[in-house]
Short mmCIF file of C-alpha atoms in Angstrom, two decimals:
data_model
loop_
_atom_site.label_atom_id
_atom_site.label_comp_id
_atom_site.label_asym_id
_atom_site.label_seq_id
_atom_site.Cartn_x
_atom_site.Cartn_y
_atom_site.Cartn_z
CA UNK A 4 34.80 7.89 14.86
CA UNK A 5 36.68 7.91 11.78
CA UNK A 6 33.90 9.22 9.70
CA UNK A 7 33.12 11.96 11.79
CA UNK A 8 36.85 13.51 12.23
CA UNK A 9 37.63 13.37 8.72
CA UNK A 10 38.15 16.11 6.64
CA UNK A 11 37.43 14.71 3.49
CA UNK A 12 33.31 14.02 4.74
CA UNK A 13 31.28 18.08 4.38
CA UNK A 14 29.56 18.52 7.64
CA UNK A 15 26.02 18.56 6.55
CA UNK A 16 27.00 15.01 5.84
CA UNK A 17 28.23 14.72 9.21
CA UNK A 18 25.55 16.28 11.53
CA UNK A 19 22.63 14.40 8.96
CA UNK A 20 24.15 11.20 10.30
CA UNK A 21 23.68 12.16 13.81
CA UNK A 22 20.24 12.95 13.21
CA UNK A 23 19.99 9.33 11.52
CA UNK A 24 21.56 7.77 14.62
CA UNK A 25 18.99 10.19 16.95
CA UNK A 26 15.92 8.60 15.14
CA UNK A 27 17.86 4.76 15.44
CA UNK A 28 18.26 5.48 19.20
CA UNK A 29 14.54 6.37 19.76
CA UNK A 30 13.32 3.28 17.58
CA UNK A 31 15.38 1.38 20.09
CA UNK A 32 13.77 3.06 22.99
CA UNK A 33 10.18 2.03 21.21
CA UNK A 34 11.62 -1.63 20.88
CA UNK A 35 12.65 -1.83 24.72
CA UNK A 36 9.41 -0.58 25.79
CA UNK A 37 7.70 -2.71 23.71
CA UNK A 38 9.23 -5.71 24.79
CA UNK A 39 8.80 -5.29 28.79
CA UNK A 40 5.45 -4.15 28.43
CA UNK A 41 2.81 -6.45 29.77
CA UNK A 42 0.01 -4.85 28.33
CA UNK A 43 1.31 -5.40 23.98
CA UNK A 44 -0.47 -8.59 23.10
CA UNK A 45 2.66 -9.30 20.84
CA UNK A 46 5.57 -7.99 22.97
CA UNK A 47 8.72 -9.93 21.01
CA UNK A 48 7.11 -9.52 17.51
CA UNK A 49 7.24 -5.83 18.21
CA UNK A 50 10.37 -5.45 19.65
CA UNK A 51 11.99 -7.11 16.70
CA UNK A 52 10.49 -4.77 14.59
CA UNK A 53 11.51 -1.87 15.67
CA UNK A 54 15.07 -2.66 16.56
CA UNK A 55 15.91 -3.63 13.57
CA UNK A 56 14.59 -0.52 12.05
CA UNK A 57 16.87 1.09 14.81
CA UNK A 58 20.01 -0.33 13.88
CA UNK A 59 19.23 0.29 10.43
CA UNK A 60 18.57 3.63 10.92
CA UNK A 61 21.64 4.31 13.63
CA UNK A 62 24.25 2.07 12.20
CA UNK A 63 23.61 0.92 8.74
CA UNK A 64 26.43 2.98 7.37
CA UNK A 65 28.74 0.94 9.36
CA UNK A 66 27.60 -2.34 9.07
CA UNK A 67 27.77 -4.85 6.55
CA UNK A 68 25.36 -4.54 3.68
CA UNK A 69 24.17 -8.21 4.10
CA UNK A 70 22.94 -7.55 7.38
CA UNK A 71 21.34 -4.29 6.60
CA UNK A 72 19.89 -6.43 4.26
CA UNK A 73 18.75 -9.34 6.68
CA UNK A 74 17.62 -6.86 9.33
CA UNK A 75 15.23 -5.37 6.90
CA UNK A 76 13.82 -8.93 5.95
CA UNK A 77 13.18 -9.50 9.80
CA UNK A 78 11.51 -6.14 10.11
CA UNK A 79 9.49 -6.81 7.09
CA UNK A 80 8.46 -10.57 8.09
CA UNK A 81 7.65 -8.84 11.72
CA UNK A 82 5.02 -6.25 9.32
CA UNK A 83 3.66 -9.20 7.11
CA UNK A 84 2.92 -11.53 9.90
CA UNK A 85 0.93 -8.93 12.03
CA UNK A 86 3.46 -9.12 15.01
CA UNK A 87 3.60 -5.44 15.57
CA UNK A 88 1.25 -4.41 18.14
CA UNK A 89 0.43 -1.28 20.06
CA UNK A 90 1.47 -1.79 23.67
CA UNK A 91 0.20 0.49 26.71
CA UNK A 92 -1.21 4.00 25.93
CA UNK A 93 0.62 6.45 26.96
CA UNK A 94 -1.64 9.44 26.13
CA UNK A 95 -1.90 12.10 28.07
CA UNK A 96 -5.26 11.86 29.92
CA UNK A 97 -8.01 14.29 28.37
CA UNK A 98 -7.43 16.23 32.31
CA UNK A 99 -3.72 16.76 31.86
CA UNK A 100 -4.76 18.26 28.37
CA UNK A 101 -6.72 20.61 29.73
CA UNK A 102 -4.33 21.83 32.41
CA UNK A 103 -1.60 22.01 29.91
CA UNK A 104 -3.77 24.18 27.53
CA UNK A 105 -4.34 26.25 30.80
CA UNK A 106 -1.04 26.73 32.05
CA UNK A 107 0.87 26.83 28.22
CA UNK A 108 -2.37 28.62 25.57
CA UNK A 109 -1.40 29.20 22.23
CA UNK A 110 2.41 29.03 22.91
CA UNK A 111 2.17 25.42 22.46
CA UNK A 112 2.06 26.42 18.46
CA UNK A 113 5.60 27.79 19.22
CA UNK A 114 7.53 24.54 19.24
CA UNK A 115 5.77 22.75 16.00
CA UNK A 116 6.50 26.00 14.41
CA UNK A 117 9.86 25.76 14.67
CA UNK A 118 10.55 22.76 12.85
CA UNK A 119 9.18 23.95 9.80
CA UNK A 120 11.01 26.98 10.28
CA UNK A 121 14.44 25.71 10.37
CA UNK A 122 13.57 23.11 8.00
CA UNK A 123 12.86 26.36 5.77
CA UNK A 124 15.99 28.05 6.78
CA UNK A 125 18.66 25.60 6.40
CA UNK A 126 17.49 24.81 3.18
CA UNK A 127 16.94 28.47 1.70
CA UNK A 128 21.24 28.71 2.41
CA UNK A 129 21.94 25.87 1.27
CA UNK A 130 22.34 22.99 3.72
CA UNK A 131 20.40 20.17 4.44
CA UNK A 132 17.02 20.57 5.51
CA UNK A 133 16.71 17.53 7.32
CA UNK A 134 19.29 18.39 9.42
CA UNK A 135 17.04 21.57 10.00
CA UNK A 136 14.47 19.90 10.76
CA UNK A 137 16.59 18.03 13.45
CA UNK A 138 17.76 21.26 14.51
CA UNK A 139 14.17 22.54 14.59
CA UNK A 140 12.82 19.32 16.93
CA UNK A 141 15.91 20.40 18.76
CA UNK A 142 14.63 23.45 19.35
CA UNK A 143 11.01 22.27 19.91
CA UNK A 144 11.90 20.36 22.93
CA UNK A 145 14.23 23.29 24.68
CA UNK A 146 11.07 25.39 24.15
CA UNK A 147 8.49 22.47 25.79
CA UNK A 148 10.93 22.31 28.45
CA UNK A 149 10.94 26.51 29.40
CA UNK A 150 7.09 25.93 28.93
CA UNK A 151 6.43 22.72 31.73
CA UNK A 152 9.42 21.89 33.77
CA UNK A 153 7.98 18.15 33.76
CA UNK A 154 8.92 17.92 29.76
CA UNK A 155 12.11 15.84 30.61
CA UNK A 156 13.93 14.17 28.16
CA UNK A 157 11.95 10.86 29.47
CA UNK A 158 8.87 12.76 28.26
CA UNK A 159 9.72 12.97 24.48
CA UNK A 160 11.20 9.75 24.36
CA UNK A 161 7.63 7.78 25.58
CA UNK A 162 5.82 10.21 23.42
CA UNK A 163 7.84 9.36 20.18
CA UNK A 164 7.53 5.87 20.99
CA UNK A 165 3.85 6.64 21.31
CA UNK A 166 3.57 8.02 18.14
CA UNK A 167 5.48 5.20 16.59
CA UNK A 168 3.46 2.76 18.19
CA UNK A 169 0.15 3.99 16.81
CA UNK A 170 1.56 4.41 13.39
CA UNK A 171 3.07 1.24 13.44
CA UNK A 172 4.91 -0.81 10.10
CA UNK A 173 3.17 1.68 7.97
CA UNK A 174 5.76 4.63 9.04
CA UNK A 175 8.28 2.42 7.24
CA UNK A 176 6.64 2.82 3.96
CA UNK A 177 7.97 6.11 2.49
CA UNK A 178 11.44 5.05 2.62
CA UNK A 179 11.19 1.85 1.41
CA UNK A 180 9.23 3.41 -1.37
CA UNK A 181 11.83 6.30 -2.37
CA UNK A 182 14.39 3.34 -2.39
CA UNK A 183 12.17 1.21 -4.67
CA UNK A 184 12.05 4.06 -7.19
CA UNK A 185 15.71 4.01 -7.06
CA UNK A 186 16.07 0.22 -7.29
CA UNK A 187 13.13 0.62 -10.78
CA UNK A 188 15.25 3.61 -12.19
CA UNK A 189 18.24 1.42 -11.99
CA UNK A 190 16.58 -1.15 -13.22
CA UNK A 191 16.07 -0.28 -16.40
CA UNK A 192 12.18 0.03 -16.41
CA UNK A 193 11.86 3.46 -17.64
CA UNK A 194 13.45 2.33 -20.60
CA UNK A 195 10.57 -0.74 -20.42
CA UNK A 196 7.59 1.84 -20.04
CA UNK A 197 8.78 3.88 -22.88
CA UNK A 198 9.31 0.74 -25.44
CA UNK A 199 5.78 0.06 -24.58
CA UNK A 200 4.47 3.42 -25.08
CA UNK A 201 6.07 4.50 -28.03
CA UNK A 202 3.69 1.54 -29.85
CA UNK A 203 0.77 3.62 -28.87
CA UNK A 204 1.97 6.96 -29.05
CA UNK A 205 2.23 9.00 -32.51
CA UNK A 206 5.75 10.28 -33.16
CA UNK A 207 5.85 13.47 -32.81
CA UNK A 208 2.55 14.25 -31.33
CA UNK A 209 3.58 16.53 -28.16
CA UNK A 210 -0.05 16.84 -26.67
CA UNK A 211 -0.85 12.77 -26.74
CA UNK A 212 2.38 12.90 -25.24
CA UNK A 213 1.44 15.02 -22.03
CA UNK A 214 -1.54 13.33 -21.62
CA UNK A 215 0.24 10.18 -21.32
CA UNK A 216 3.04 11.38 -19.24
CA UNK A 217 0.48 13.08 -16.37
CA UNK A 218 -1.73 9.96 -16.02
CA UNK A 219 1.41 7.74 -16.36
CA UNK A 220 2.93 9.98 -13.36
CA UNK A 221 -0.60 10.04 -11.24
CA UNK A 222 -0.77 5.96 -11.69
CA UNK A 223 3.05 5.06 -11.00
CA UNK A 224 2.66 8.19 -7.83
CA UNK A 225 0.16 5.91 -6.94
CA UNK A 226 1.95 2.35 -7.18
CA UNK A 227 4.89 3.97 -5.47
CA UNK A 228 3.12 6.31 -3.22
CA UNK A 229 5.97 8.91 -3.99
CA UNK A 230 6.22 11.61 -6.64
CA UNK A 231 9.72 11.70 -6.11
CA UNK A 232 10.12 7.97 -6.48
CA UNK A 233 7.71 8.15 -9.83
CA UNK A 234 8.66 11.25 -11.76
CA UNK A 235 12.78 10.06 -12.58
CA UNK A 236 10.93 6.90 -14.22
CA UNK A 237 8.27 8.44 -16.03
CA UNK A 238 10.60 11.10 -17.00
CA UNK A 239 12.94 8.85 -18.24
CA UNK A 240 10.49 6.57 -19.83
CA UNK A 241 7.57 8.72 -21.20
CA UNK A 242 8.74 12.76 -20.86
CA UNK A 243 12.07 12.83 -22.61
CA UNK A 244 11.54 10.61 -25.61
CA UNK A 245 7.68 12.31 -26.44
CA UNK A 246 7.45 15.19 -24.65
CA UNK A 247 10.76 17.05 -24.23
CA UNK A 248 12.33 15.63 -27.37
CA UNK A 249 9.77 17.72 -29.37
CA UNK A 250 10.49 20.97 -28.04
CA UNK A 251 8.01 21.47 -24.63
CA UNK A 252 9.88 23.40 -22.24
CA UNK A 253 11.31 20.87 -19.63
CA UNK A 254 11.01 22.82 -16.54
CA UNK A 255 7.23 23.74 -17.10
CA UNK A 256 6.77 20.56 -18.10
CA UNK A 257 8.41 18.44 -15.76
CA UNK A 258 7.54 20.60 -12.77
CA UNK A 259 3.57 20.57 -13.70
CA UNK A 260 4.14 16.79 -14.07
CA UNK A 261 5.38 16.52 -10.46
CA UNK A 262 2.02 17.89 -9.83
CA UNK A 263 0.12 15.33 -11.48
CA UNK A 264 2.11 12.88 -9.35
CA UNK A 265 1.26 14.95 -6.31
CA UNK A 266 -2.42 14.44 -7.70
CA UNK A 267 -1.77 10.55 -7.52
CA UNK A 268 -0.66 10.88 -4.02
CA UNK A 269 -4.03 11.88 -2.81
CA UNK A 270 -5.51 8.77 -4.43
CA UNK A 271 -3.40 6.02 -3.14
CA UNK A 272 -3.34 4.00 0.58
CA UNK A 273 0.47 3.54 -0.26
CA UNK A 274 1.15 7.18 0.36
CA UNK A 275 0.82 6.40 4.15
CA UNK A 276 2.70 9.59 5.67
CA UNK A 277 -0.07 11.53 3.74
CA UNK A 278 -3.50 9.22 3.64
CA UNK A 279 -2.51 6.18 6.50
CA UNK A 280 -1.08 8.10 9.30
CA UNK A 281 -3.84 11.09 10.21
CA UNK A 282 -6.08 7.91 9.94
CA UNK A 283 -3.81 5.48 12.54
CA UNK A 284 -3.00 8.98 14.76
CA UNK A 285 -6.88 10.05 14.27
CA UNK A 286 -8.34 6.55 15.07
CA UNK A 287 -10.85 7.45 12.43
CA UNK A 288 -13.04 4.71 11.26
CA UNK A 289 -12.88 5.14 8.00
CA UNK A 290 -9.67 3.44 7.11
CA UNK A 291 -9.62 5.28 3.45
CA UNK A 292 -11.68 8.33 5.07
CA UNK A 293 -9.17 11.11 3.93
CA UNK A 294 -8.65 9.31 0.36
CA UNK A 295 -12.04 9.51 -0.30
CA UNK A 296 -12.25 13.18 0.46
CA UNK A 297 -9.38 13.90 -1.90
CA UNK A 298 -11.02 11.88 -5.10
CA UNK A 299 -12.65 15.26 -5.95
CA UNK A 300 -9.50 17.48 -5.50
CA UNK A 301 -7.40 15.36 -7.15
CA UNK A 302 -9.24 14.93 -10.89
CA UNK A 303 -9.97 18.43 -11.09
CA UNK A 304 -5.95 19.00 -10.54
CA UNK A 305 -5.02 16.02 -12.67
CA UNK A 306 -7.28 17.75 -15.68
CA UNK A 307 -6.00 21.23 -14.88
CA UNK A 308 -2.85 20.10 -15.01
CA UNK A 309 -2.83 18.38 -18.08
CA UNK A 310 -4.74 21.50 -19.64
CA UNK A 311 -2.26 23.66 -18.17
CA UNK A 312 0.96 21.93 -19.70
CA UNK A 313 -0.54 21.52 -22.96
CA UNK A 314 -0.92 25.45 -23.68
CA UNK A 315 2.31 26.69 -21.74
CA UNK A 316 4.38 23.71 -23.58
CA UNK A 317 6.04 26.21 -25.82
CA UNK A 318 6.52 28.90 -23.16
CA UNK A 319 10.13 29.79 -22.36
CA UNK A 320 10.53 31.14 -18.74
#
């Protein structure tokens, strides 16, 4: 309790930890489930899984770092060896849809709504929009409630272990991904990528430069599956030393390369929150059906983009 009565710790810190140990205790929830459920064809495998991505999640900041460590490996050996399986559906039969539709309409657009809406507002003043969008869910479930008196808490927590379920290992993937970037920019390897480019690249030639830098941040977007994870290593590595160095305005420039990472995202299985999980939630059969309907999109933005940073290089704004 000490971390949450002292002074010293801002309370956005505070309240995005509970929300932490709220996702922890419903990954728990998925992993009890899982394991008395006679219908998961790999009942321990799965259970494994997602515990230790609950106690991770809960009470990593409290626990040793070697056993955050060794409760990742076990979650990670659970993924590799194909021992997470979906367990009994808990779906909503296609009658109790159609009731619900009857009895609740269009309100039912109420509750999503409101995530993205306090997502929006905490961050527009200034505190942490995750914890909005905790706030939001929050919100969400008060409002499900007022709308079908059977919405009990035991309601959300089978349907988020639903959810989980069908997504599987793969919802694990952004975050180890954003952490990877952090582990490469620590690493050292933008300072790698840009003693390899800078034997290909002209000095002092801005527009080979930008060319290099957008298909160096659509590539390592899609390697990483994360923008965010890609552009501090391609900044580091290719932007600064033959882009920005040279004069091109750094936040045209590094915003329109964000972009062009945002254009690698559409291209890549590893962005799974974007192009695995409408696929797993969809049961499409197309396993890389929504990739392929971005391939389009995405090189028409990736040349635009390019095009676009090239002439407004110079522009102040």
């Amino acid at each position: 309790m000490e971390f949450f009565t002292s002074a010293d710790i801002p309370l956005m810190t505070k309240l995005l930890e509970v929300v932490y140990i709220l996702i922890g205790i419903i990954c728990l929830y998925t992993a009890l489930r899982n394991l008395f459920d006679k219908k998961n064809p790999s009942p321990f495998g799965t259970s494994l899984f997602w515990g230790s991505v609950g106690i991770v999640i809960a009470f990593g900041r409290w626990i040793p770092n070697f056993a955050n460590g060794v409760l990742i490996l076990i979650m990670s050996a659970s993924a590799i060896l194909r021992l997470v399986k979906q367990g009994k559906d808990l779906a909503p039969t296609p009658e109790q849809t159609k009731a619900s539709f009857e009895r609740i309409g269009m309100k039912i657009f109420l509750p999503a709504l409101s995530i993205g809406l306090f997502s929006l507002i905490f961050a527009l003043i200034g505190w942490n929009a995750l914890v909005g969008t905790g706030f939001g869910v929050l919100v969400a479930m008060v409002l499900l409630f007022l709308f079908a008196k059977e919405n009990r808490p035991k309601v959300f927590f089978d349907d988020a272990a639903r959810f989980l379920s069908i997504v599987g290992p793969t919802s694990m993937l952004p975050p180890l991904l954003a952490v990877l970037g952090s582990v490469f920019t620590l690493a050292g390897v933008g300072d790698v990528i840009a003693d390899i480019v800078g034997r290909f690249i002209p000095a002092g030639n801005v527009n080979i430069g930008i060319v290099v830098y957008a298909l160096g941040m659509v590539i390592f977007t899609m390697i990483m599956g994360n923008a965010f994870a890609a552009i501090t290593v391609m900044t580091v590595g290719i932007g600064a030393p033959f882009v920005l160095a040279y004069g091109a305005n750094p936040v045209v420039t590094v915003m329109l390369a964000l972009t062009c990472g945002y254009c690698g995202t559409l291209l890549t299985p590893m962005a799974a929150n974007f192009n695995i999980v409408p696929v797993a939630i969809l049961d499409m059969k197309d396993k890389m059906g929504v990739i392929k309907a971005q391939i389009f999109p995405a090189i028409f933005m990736i040349v635009f983009q390019i095009i676009y940073m090239i002439i407004f290089k110079q522009v102040n704004v």
